Coordinates of C-alpha atoms in Angstrom, one line a residue:
F1 CA 32.5 32.3 -18.3
F2 CA 29.1 33.8 -17.8
F3 CA 28.5 37.6 -18.2
L4 CA 25.5 39.3 -16.7
M5 CA 24.6 42.7 -18.3
I6 CA 22.0 44.8 -16.5
R7 CA 20.5 47.6 -18.6
R8 CA 18.5 50.4 -17.1
P9 CA 15.0 50.3 -18.5
P10 CA 13.6 53.3 -20.4
R11 CA 11.9 56.1 -18.5
S12 CA 8.5 55.2 -19.9
T13 CA 8.8 51.6 -18.6
Q14 CA 9.9 52.9 -15.2
S15 CA 6.8 55.0 -15.0
R16 CA 4.5 52.1 -15.8
S17 CA 6.3 49.9 -13.3
S18 CA 5.9 52.6 -10.6
A19 CA 2.2 53.0 -11.3
A20 CA 1.6 49.2 -11.1
S21 CA 3.6 49.1 -7.9
D22 CA 1.5 51.9 -6.4
V23 CA -1.7 50.0 -7.2
Y24 CA -0.2 46.9 -5.6
K25 CA 0.7 48.7 -2.5
R26 CA -2.8 50.0 -2.1
Q27 CA -4.2 46.4 -2.0
V28 CA -5.0 45.8 1.7
H29 CA -6.7 42.7 3.0
G30 CA -8.3 41.7 -0.3
K31 CA -9.6 45.2 -1.0
Q32 CA -8.2 46.8 -4.1
C33 CA -8.1 50.6 -4.1
I34 CA -7.9 52.3 -7.5
N35 CA -8.2 56.0 -7.8
G36 CA -9.2 56.1 -4.1
R37 CA -12.3 53.9 -4.6
V38 CA -12.8 50.6 -2.6
H39 CA -14.0 47.5 -4.5
G40 CA -14.0 45.1 -1.5
D41 CA -17.7 44.2 -1.9
K42 CA -17.2 43.0 -5.4
I43 CA -14.1 40.9 -4.5
K44 CA -15.9 39.5 -1.5
S45 CA -19.0 38.4 -3.5
E46 CA -16.8 36.8 -6.2
F47 CA -14.9 34.9 -3.4
L48 CA -18.1 33.7 -1.8
A49 CA -19.5 32.6 -5.2
R50 CA -16.4 30.5 -5.9
N51 CA -16.5 29.0 -2.5
M52 CA -20.2 28.1 -2.7
T53 CA -19.5 26.3 -5.9
A54 CA -16.7 24.3 -4.2
V55 CA -19.0 23.6 -1.3
R56 CA -21.8 22.3 -3.5
R57 CA -19.3 20.0 -5.4
L58 CA -18.0 18.7 -2.1
E59 CA -21.5 18.0 -0.8
G60 CA -22.2 16.1 -4.0
L61 CA -19.1 14.0 -3.6
R62 CA -20.0 13.4 0.1
K63 CA -23.5 12.1 -0.9
L64 CA -21.9 9.9 -3.6
L65 CA -19.4 8.3 -1.2
Q66 CA -22.0 7.9 1.5
G67 CA -24.2 6.0 -1.0
Q68 CA -21.3 3.7 -1.8
I69 CA -20.7 3.1 1.9
D70 CA -24.3 2.3 2.5
E71 CA -24.2 -0.3 -0.3
I72 CA -21.1 -1.9 1.2
K73 CA -22.9 -2.1 4.6
Q74 CA -26.0 -3.6 3.0
A75 CA -23.8 -6.2 1.3
G76 CA -22.2 -7.1 4.6
T77 CA -18.7 -6.3 3.5
Y78 CA -18.2 -3.1 5.5
K79 CA -15.1 -3.5 7.7
R80 CA -14.5 -1.9 11.1
E81 CA -11.1 -1.7 12.9
R82 CA -10.6 -4.0 15.9
V83 CA -8.6 -1.9 18.3
I84 CA -6.0 -4.0 20.2
T85 CA -4.6 -2.8 23.5
S86 CA -2.0 -5.5 24.0
E87 CA 1.0 -6.9 22.2
Q88 CA 0.4 -9.4 19.3
S89 CA 0.1 -12.9 20.6
V90 CA -2.0 -16.0 20.6
E91 CA -4.2 -14.2 23.2
I92 CA -4.8 -10.4 22.8
I93 CA -6.9 -7.8 24.5
S94 CA -9.5 -6.1 22.3
G95 CA -12.6 -4.3 23.5
N96 CA -11.6 -4.9 27.1
R97 CA -11.8 -8.7 26.5
K98 CA -9.1 -11.4 26.2
V99 CA -9.7 -13.2 22.9
L100 CA -7.9 -15.7 20.8
N101 CA -6.2 -14.3 17.7
F102 CA -6.6 -16.5 14.7
C103 CA -6.1 -13.8 12.0
A104 CA -2.6 -12.4 12.5
N105 CA 0.5 -12.9 10.3
N106 CA 2.6 -13.4 13.4
Y107 CA 3.2 -17.1 12.4
L108 CA 6.5 -17.5 14.2
G109 CA 5.6 -15.4 17.2
L110 CA 8.4 -12.9 16.5
A111 CA 6.1 -9.8 17.0
N112 CA 6.4 -10.3 20.8
N113 CA 9.6 -12.3 21.0
R114 CA 11.8 -10.8 23.8
E115 CA 15.0 -11.3 21.9
V116 CA 13.7 -9.5 18.9
I117 CA 12.3 -6.7 21.0
E118 CA 15.7 -6.2 22.8
A119 CA 17.5 -6.2 19.5
A120 CA 15.1 -3.6 18.2
K121 CA 15.8 -1.4 21.2
R122 CA 19.6 -1.6 20.7
T123 CA 19.2 -0.8 17.0
L124 CA 17.3 2.4 17.9
D125 CA 20.4 3.5 19.8
T126 CA 22.7 2.8 16.9
H127 CA 20.6 3.6 13.8
G128 CA 17.8 5.8 15.0
F129 CA 14.1 5.5 14.2
G130 CA 12.9 5.2 10.6
L131 CA 14.8 5.7 7.4
S132 CA 13.5 9.1 6.2
S133 CA 13.8 8.0 2.6
V134 CA 13.3 5.3 0.1
R135 CA 16.0 2.7 -0.5
F136 CA 17.6 4.3 -3.6
I137 CA 18.0 7.8 -2.1
C138 CA 19.3 7.4 1.4
G139 CA 17.2 4.7 3.0
T140 CA 19.6 1.7 2.8
Q141 CA 21.5 1.0 5.9
D142 CA 24.2 -1.6 6.6
I143 CA 21.8 -3.8 8.6
H144 CA 19.6 -4.1 5.5
K145 CA 22.5 -5.4 3.4
E146 CA 23.6 -7.7 6.1
L147 CA 20.1 -9.2 6.4
E148 CA 19.8 -9.6 2.6
R149 CA 23.2 -11.3 2.5
K150 CA 22.2 -13.8 5.2
I151 CA 18.9 -14.6 3.6
S152 CA 20.7 -15.2 0.3
E153 CA 23.2 -17.5 1.9
F154 CA 20.4 -19.4 3.6
H155 CA 18.4 -19.9 0.4
G156 CA 21.4 -20.3 -1.9
T157 CA 20.4 -17.3 -4.1
E158 CA 22.5 -14.6 -5.8
D159 CA 20.8 -11.8 -3.9
T160 CA 17.8 -10.7 -1.9
I161 CA 15.5 -7.7 -1.9
L162 CA 13.8 -6.8 1.3
Y163 CA 10.2 -5.6 1.3
P164 CA 8.2 -4.4 4.3
S165 CA 5.4 -6.9 3.5
C166 CA 4.4 -9.6 1.0
F167 CA 1.8 -7.2 -0.3
D168 CA 4.5 -4.7 -1.2
A169 CA 6.6 -7.4 -2.7
N170 CA 3.8 -8.5 -5.0
A171 CA 3.2 -4.8 -5.9
G172 CA 6.9 -4.4 -6.9
F173 CA 7.7 -7.6 -8.6
F174 CA 5.4 -7.9 -11.7
E175 CA 5.7 -4.3 -12.8
A176 CA 9.5 -4.4 -12.7
I177 CA 9.9 -7.8 -14.5
L178 CA 7.1 -8.0 -17.2
S179 CA 6.6 -5.8 -20.2
Q180 CA 3.9 -5.6 -23.0
E181 CA 5.6 -8.5 -24.8
D182 CA 4.9 -10.9 -21.9
A183 CA 2.0 -12.7 -20.4
V184 CA 1.1 -13.4 -16.8
I185 CA -1.3 -16.3 -16.1
S186 CA -2.9 -16.3 -12.6
D187 CA -5.0 -18.7 -10.7
A188 CA -8.5 -17.4 -10.2
L189 CA -8.3 -17.6 -6.4
N190 CA -4.9 -16.0 -5.9
H191 CA -4.5 -13.6 -3.0
A192 CA -5.7 -10.1 -3.5
S193 CA -2.1 -8.7 -3.3
I194 CA -1.1 -10.9 -6.2
I195 CA -4.0 -9.7 -8.3
D196 CA -3.3 -6.1 -7.5
G197 CA 0.4 -6.6 -8.3
I198 CA -0.5 -8.1 -11.7
R199 CA -2.7 -5.1 -12.5
L200 CA 0.2 -2.8 -12.2
C201 CA 2.2 -4.5 -15.0
K202 CA 1.8 -4.0 -18.8
A203 CA 1.8 -7.7 -19.7
Q204 CA -1.2 -9.6 -21.1
R205 CA -3.3 -10.8 -18.1
H206 CA -4.9 -14.2 -18.2
R207 CA -6.8 -16.1 -15.5
Y208 CA -7.3 -19.8 -15.3
D209 CA -9.9 -21.6 -13.2
H210 CA -8.8 -22.6 -9.7
L211 CA -6.3 -25.5 -9.9
N212 CA -7.6 -26.4 -13.4
M213 CA -4.6 -27.7 -15.3
E214 CA -6.6 -28.2 -18.5
H215 CA -7.6 -24.5 -18.6
L216 CA -4.0 -23.5 -17.8
E217 CA -2.7 -25.6 -20.6
K218 CA -5.2 -24.0 -23.0
I219 CA -4.0 -20.5 -22.1
L220 CA -0.3 -21.6 -22.3
K221 CA -0.9 -22.7 -25.9
E222 CA -2.6 -19.4 -26.7
T223 CA 0.3 -17.3 -25.4
Q224 CA 3.2 -19.2 -27.0
N225 CA 4.3 -16.1 -29.0
C226 CA 5.0 -14.1 -25.8
R227 CA 8.5 -13.3 -24.8
L228 CA 7.9 -14.5 -21.2
R229 CA 5.0 -16.3 -19.6
F230 CA 4.6 -16.3 -15.9
V231 CA 2.3 -18.8 -14.3
V232 CA 1.4 -17.4 -10.8
T233 CA -0.2 -19.5 -8.1
D234 CA -0.6 -19.1 -4.4
G235 CA 1.1 -21.1 -1.8
V236 CA -1.9 -21.3 0.4
F237 CA -5.2 -20.1 -1.0
S238 CA -6.3 -18.0 1.9
M239 CA -9.0 -16.2 0.0
V240 CA -11.1 -19.3 0.0
R241 CA -13.3 -20.0 3.0
L242 CA -12.9 -23.7 3.9
S243 CA -15.1 -25.7 6.2
L244 CA -14.2 -28.9 8.0
E245 CA -17.6 -30.2 6.8
N246 CA -16.1 -30.4 3.3
F247 CA -13.6 -33.1 4.4
P248 CA -14.3 -36.8 5.1
N249 CA -14.4 -37.8 8.8
G250 CA -10.9 -39.3 8.7
Q251 CA -9.3 -36.2 7.2
R252 CA -11.3 -34.0 9.5
T253 CA -9.9 -35.8 12.6
V254 CA -6.3 -35.4 11.2
I255 CA -6.7 -31.7 10.6
L256 CA -8.1 -31.1 14.1
H257 CA -5.3 -33.2 15.6
H258 CA -2.6 -31.2 13.8
W259 CA -4.3 -27.9 14.7
I260 CA -4.3 -28.7 18.4
E261 CA -0.7 -29.8 18.2
L262 CA 0.3 -26.6 16.5
S263 CA -1.6 -24.5 19.0
N264 CA 0.1 -26.3 21.9
W265 CA 3.5 -25.9 20.3
R266 CA 3.0 -22.1 19.9
K267 CA 1.8 -21.7 23.4
S268 CA 4.9 -23.6 24.7
T269 CA 7.3 -21.4 22.7
M270 CA 5.6 -18.1 23.5
P271 CA 7.6 -15.9 26.0
T272 CA 6.0 -15.6 29.4

């Protein structure tokens, strides 16, 4: 049981409260009236002074950021968005031109697959648009669990966790698994998402030279006392710019042949 006892305050306290209330009631639009005198000019000047200080700080930040942007542009690494006005496909419309798209992650052509699009439309009718929450609050729907179950059955694993992208998967994996007692050993040319994911964890971080097994062995020997040691390598080192000129003529011909075959296969499977 909870008891609430309200005591009437002493008369002197009531008087002080009433006086303070009267002063508060005479505050109109930022002008405080005490004993009938208006001090709006003083309040206004203090307000402007505080805002001018904030403006000067913001201007300093603006100059600092603009300097960094100028440096990025001079280095040739400034990126601009390419606006696409069509669906994702082998050929897309960008800048009022039809161009070949070599940089999308739409490897299987599912982004513009008609069966996938129709299924998405039906799901909008049954499950609505968006989740309105994260998975552990109220963002897990039955279709998520169904997909995770089917993926687990296909790969023969105990369970599956869905992420919206590989970047998010890398961001969520290392921090959840590794602790200060562990070590993660990463190839020097791993994808940026792997590197960013490793930075989030508390484990020792080591990097071995690209595909250098001797260097990797050396680090493995140095980290033998760790609880867990994770060797992290990429499936395809996409952060490396390769040129056909680096391959012998025979290999160059094979690569071009397979590339043409892959392009023709994708075009033949694309919906019309």
